[in-house]
PDB file of C-alpha atoms in Angstrom:
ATOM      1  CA  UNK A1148      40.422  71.458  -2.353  1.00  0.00           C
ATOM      2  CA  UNK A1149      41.480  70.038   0.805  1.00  0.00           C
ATOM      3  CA  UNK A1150      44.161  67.250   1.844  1.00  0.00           C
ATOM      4  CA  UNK A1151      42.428  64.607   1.261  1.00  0.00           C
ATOM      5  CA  UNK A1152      40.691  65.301  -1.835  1.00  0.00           C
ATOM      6  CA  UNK A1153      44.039  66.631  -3.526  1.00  0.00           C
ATOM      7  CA  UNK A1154      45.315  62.520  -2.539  1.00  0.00           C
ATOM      8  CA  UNK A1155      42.508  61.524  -4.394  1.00  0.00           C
ATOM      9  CA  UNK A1156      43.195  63.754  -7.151  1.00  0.00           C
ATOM     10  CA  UNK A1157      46.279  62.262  -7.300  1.00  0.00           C
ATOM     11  CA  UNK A1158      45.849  58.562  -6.852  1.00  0.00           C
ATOM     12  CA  UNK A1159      43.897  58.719  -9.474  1.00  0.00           C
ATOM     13  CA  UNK A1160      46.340  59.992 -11.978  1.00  0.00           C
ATOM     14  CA  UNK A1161      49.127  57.712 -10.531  1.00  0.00           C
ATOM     15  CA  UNK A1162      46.506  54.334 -10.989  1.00  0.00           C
ATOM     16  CA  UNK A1163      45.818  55.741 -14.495  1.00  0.00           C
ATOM     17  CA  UNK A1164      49.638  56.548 -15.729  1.00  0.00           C
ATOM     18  CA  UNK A1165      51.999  54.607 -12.796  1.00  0.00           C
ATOM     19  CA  UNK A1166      55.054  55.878 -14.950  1.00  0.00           C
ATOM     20  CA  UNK A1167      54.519  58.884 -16.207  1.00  0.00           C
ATOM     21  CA  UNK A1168      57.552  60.759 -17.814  1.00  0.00           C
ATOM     22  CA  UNK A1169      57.982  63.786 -20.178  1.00  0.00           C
ATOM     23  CA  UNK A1170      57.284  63.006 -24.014  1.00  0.00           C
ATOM     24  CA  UNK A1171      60.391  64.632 -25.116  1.00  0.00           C
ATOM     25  CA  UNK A1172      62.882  62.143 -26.632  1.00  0.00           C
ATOM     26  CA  UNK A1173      66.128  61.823 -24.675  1.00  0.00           C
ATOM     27  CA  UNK A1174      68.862  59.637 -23.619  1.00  0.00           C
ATOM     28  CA  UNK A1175      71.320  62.014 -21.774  1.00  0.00           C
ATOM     29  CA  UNK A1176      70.512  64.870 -19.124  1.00  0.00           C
ATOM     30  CA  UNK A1177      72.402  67.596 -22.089  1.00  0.00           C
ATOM     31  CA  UNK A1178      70.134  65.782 -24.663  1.00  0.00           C
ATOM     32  CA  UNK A1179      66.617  66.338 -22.099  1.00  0.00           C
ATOM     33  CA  UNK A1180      68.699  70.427 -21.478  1.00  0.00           C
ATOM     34  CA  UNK A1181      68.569  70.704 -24.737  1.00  0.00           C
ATOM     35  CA  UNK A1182      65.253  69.561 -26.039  1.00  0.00           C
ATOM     36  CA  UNK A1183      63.805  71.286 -23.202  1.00  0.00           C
ATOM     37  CA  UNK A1184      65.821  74.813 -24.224  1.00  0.00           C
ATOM     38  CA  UNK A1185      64.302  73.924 -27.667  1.00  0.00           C
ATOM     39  CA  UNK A1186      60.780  73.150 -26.401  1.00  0.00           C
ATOM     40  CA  UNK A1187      59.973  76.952 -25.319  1.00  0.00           C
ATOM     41  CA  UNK A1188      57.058  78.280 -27.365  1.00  0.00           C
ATOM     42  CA  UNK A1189      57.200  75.118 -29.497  1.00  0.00           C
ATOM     43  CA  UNK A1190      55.282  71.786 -29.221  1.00  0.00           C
ATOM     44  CA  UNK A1191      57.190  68.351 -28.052  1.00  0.00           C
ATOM     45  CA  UNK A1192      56.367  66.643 -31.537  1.00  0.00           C
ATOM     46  CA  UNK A1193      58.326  69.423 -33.469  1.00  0.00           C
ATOM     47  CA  UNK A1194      61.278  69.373 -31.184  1.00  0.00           C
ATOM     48  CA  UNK A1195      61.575  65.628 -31.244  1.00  0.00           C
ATOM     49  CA  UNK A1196      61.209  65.466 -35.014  1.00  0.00           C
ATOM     50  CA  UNK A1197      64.236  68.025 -34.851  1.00  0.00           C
ATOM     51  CA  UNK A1198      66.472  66.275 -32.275  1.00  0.00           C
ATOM     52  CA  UNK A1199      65.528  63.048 -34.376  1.00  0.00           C
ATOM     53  CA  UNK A1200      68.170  64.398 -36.650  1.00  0.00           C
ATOM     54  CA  UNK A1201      70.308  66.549 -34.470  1.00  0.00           C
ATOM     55  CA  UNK A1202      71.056  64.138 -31.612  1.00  0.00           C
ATOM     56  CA  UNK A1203      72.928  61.234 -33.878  1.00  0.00           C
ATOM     57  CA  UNK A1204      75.070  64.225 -35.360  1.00  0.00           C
ATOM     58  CA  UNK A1205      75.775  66.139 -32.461  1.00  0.00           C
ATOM     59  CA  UNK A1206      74.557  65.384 -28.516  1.00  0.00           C
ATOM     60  CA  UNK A1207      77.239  66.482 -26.894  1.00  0.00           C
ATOM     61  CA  UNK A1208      78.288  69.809 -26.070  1.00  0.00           C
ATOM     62  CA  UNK A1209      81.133  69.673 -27.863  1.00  0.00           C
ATOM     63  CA  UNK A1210      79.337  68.199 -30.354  1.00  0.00           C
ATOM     64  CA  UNK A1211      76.905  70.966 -30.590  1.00  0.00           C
ATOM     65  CA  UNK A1212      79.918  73.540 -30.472  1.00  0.00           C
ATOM     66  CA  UNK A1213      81.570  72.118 -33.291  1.00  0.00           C
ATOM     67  CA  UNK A1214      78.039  72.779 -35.460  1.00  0.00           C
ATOM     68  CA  UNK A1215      78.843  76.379 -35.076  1.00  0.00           C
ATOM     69  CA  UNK A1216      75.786  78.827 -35.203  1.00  0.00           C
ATOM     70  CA  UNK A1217      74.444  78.450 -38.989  1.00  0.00           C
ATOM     71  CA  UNK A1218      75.233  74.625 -38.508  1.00  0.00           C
ATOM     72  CA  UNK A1219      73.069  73.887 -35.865  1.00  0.00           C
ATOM     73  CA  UNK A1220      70.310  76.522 -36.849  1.00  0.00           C
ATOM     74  CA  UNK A1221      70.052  73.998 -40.356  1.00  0.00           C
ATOM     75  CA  UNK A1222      68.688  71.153 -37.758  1.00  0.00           C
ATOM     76  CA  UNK A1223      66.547  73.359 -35.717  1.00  0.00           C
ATOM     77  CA  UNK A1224      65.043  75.365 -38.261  1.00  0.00           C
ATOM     78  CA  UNK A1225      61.285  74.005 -37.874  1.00  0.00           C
ATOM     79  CA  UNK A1226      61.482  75.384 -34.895  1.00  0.00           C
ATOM     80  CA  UNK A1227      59.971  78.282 -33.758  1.00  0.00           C
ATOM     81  CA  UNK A1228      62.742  81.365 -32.631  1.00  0.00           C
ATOM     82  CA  UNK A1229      65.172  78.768 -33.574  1.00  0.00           C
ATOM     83  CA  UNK A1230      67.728  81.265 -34.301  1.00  0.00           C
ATOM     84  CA  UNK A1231      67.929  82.769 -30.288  1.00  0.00           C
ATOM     85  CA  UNK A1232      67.570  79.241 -29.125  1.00  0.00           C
ATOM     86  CA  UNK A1233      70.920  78.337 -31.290  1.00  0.00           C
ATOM     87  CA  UNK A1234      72.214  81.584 -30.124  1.00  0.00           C
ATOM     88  CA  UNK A1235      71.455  80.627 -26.262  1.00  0.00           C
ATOM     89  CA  UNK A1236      72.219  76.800 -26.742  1.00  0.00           C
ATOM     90  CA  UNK A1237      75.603  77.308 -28.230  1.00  0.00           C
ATOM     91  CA  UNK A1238      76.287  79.594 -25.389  1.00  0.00           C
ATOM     92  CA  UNK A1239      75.173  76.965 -22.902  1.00  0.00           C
ATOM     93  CA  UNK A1240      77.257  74.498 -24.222  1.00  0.00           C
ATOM     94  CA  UNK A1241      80.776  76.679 -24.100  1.00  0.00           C
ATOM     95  CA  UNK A1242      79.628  77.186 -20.177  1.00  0.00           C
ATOM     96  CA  UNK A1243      78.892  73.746 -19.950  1.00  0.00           C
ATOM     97  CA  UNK A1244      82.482  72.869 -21.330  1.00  0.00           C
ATOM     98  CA  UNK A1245      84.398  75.626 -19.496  1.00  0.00           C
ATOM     99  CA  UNK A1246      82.878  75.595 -15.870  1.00  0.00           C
ATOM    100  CA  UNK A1247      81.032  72.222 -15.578  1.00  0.00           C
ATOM    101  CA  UNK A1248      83.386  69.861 -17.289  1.00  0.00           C
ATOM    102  CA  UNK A1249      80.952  69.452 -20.131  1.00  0.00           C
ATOM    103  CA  UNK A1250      78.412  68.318 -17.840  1.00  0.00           C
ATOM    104  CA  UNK A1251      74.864  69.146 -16.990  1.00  0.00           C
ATOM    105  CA  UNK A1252      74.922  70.529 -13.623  1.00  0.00           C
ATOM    106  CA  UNK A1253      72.557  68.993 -10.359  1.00  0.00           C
ATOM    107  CA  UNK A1254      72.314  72.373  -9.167  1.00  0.00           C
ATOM    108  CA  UNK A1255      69.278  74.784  -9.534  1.00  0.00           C
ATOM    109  CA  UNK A1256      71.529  77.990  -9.089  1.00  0.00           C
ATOM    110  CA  UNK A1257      74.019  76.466 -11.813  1.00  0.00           C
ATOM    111  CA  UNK A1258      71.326  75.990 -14.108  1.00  0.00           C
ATOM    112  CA  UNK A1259      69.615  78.930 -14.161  1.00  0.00           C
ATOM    113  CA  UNK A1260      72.877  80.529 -14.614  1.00  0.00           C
ATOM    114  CA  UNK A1261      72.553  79.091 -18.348  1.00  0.00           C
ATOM    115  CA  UNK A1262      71.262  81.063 -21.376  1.00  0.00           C
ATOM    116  CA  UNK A1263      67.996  80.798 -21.944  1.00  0.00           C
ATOM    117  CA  UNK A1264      67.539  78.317 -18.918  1.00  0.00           C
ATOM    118  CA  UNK A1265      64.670  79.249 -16.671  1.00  0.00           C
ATOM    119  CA  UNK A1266      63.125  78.276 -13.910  1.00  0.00           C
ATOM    120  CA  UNK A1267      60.778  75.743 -15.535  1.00  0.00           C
ATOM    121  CA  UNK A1268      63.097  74.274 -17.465  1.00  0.00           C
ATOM    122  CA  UNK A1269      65.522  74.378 -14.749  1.00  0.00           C
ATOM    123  CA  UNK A1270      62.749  72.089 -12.973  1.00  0.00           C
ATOM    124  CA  UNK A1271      62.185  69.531 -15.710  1.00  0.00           C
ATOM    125  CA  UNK A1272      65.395  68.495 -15.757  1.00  0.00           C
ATOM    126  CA  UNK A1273      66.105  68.536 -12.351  1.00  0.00           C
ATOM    127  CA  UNK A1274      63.387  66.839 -11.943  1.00  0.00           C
ATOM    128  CA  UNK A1275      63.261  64.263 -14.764  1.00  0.00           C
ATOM    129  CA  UNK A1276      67.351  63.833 -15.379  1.00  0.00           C
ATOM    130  CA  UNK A1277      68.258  63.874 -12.096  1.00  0.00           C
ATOM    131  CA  UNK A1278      65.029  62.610 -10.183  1.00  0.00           C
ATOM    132  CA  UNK A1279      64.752  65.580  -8.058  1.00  0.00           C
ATOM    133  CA  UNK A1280      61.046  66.382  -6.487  1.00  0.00           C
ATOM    134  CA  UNK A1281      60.924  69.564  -8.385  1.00  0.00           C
ATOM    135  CA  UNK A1282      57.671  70.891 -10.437  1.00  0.00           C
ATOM    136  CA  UNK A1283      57.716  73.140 -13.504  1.00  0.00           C
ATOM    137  CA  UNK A1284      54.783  74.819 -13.614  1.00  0.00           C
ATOM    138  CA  UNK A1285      53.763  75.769 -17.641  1.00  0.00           C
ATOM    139  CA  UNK A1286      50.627  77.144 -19.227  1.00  0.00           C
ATOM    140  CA  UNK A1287      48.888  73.634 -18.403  1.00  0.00           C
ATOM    141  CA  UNK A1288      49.654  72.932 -15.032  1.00  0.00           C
ATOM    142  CA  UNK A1289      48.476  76.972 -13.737  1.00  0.00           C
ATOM    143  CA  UNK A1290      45.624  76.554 -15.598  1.00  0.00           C
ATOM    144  CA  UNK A1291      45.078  72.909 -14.463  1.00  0.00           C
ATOM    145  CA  UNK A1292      46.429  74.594 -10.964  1.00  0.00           C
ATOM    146  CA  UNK A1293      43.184  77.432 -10.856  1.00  0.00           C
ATOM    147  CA  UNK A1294      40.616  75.662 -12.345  1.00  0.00           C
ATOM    148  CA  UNK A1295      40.432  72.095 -10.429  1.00  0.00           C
ATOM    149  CA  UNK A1296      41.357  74.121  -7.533  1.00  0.00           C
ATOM    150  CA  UNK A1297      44.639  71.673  -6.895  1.00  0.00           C
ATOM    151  CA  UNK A1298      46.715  74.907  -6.448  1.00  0.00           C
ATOM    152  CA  UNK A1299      45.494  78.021  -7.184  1.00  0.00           C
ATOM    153  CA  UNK A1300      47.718  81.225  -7.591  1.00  0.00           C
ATOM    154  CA  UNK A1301      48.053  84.884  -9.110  1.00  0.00           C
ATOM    155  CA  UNK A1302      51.226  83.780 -11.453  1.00  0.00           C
ATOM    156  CA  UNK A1303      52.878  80.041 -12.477  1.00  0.00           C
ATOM    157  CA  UNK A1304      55.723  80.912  -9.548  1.00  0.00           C
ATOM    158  CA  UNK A1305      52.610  81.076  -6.789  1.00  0.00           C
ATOM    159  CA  UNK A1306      51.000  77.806  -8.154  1.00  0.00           C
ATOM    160  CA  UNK A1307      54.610  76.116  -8.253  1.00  0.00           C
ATOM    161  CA  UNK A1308      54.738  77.037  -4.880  1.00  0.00           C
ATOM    162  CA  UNK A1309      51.038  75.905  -3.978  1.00  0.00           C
ATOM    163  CA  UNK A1310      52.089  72.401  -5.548  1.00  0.00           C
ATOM    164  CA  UNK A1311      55.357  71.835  -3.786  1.00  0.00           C
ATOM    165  CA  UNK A1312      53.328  72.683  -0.502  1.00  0.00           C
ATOM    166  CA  UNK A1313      50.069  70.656  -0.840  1.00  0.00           C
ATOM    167  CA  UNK A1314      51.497  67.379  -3.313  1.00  0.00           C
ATOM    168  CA  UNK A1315      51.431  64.562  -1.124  1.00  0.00           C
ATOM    169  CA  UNK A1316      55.185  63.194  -0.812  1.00  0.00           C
ATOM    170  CA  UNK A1317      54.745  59.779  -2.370  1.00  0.00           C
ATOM    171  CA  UNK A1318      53.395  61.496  -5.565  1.00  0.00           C
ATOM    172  CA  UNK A1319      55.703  64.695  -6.024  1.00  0.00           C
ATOM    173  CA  UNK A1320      58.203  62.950  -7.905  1.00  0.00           C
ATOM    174  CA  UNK A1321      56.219  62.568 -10.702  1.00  0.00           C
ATOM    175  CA  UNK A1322      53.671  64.735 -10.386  1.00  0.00           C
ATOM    176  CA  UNK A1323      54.946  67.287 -13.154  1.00  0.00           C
ATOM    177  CA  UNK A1324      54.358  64.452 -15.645  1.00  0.00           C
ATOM    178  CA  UNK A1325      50.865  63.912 -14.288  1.00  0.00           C
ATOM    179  CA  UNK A1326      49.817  67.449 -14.089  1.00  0.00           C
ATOM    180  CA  UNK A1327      51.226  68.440 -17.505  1.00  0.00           C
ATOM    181  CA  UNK A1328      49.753  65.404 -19.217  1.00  0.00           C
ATOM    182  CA  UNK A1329      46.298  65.851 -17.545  1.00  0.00           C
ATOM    183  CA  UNK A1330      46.230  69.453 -18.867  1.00  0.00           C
ATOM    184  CA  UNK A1331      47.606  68.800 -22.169  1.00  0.00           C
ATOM    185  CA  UNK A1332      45.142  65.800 -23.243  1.00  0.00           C
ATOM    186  CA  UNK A1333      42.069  66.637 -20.827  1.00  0.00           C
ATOM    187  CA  UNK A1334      41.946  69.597 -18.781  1.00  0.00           C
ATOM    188  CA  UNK A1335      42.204  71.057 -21.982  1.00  0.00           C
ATOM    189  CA  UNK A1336      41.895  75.758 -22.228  1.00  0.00           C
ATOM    190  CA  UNK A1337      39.142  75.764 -24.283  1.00  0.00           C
ATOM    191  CA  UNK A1338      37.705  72.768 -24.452  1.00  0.00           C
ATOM    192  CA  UNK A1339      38.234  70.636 -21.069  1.00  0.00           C
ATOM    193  CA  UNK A1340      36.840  66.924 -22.020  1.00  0.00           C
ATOM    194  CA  UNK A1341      35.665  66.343 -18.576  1.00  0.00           C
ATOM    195  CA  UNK A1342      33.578  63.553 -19.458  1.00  0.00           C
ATOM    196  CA  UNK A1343      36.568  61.361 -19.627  1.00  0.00           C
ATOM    197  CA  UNK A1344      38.300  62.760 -16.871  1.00  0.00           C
ATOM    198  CA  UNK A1345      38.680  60.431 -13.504  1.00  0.00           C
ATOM    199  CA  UNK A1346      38.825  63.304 -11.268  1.00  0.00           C
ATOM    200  CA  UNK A1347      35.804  65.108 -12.472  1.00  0.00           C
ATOM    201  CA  UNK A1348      33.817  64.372  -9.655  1.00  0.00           C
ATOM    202  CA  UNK A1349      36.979  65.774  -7.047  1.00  0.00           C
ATOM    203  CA  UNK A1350      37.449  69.120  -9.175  1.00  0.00           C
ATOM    204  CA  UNK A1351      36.532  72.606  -8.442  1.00  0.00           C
ATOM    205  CA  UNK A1352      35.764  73.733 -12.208  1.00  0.00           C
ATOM    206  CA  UNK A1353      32.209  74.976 -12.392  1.00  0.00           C
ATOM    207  CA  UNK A1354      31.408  74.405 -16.040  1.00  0.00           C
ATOM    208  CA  UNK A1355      31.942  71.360 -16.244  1.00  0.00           C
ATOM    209  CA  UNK A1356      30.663  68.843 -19.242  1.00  0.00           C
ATOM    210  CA  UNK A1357      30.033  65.637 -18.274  1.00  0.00           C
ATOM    211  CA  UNK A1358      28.666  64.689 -21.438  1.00  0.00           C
ATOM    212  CA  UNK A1359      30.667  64.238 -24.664  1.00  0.00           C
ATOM    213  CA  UNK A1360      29.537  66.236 -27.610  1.00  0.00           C
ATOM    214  CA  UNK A1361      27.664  64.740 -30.517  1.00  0.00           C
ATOM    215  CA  UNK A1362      30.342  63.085 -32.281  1.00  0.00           C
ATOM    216  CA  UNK A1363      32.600  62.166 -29.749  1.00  0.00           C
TER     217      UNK A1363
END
């Protein structure tokens, strides 16, 4: 894909969804850490359906602390590995409290310096609390990444890389949200619905269906 088909690609998405912003409910950067902490191997709709409750009892860190472990596993339960991510988010917040004044950090190297705080998470909220041109590259986005030909790369680190190299400036602040969006409601794995897709016609994928199936 070359430069000026990747600002098509993305002028598209941007006339489509001029706001776009992540679909996990939050008010406060620690509230966005720690959906996102909850979100690994788990869809948004369960963690927000868990934070529904959790976030008017506790959204603080000291809040969370004060939960203790089987407290705050009781809220997250639903959640898949929920009892690690307790483990790791109770951790966070006594770091939180004791080096960062019980604030989220603006730093990368701070945050990944967090239990059970990644790179891609790392990203999102730099990126979406803090409004930082950062993109966390999940399952969607490297196989959105390889298949439209937008960025392609051996691992998710390679295709963040790819991104942050080729995105246009005027569209790398929000084009996480795009991307991830696009590949969780289109560019689907198994079943890409390219007929509805407005950047069919500027993607790389080979197999593509243009046609909806009977039924759709």
């Amino acid at each position: 894909m070359n430069k000026q088909t990747r600002y098509t690609f993305y002028a598209r998405l941007a006339e489509l969804d001029p706001n776009p912003t992540t679909e996990l409910n939050y008010t406060t950067p620690f509230e966005l850490l720690t959906a996102v902490l909850l979100s690994a191997q788990a869809t948004d709709v369960g963690v927000n359906k868990a934070t529904k409750i959790l976030f008017p009892v506790a959204n603080t860190p000291q809040g969370i602390l004060a939960l203790g472990k089987e407290g705050l596993e009781s809220y997250i339960n639903t959640i898949g590995l929920y009892r690690s991510k307790a483990k790791h988010l109770l951790e966070t917040c006594r770091i939180l409290i004791e080096r960062h004044g019980g604030e989220v950090p603006r730093d990368r190297e701070s945050l990944e310096a967090l239990p059970g705080v990644g790179r891609k998470t790392a990203n999102v909220v730099l990126n979406t609390a803090f409004g930082v041109p950062t993109i966390a590259v999940d399952t969607h986005i490297f196989r959105l990444g390889n298949r439209t030909g937008l960025a392609p790369g051996k691992d998710v680190r390679a295709v963040e890389d790819k991104l942050l190299k080729v995105t246009p400036k005027e569209f790398m602040l929000n084009a996480h949200h795009w991307l991830i969006l696009h590949g969780r409601y289109i560019c689907k794995a198994r079943k890409p619905e390219c007929w509805r897709c407005v950047v069919n016609d500027v993607c790389d994928y080979r197999s593509k269906q243009l046609t909806p199936p009977p039924g759709r």
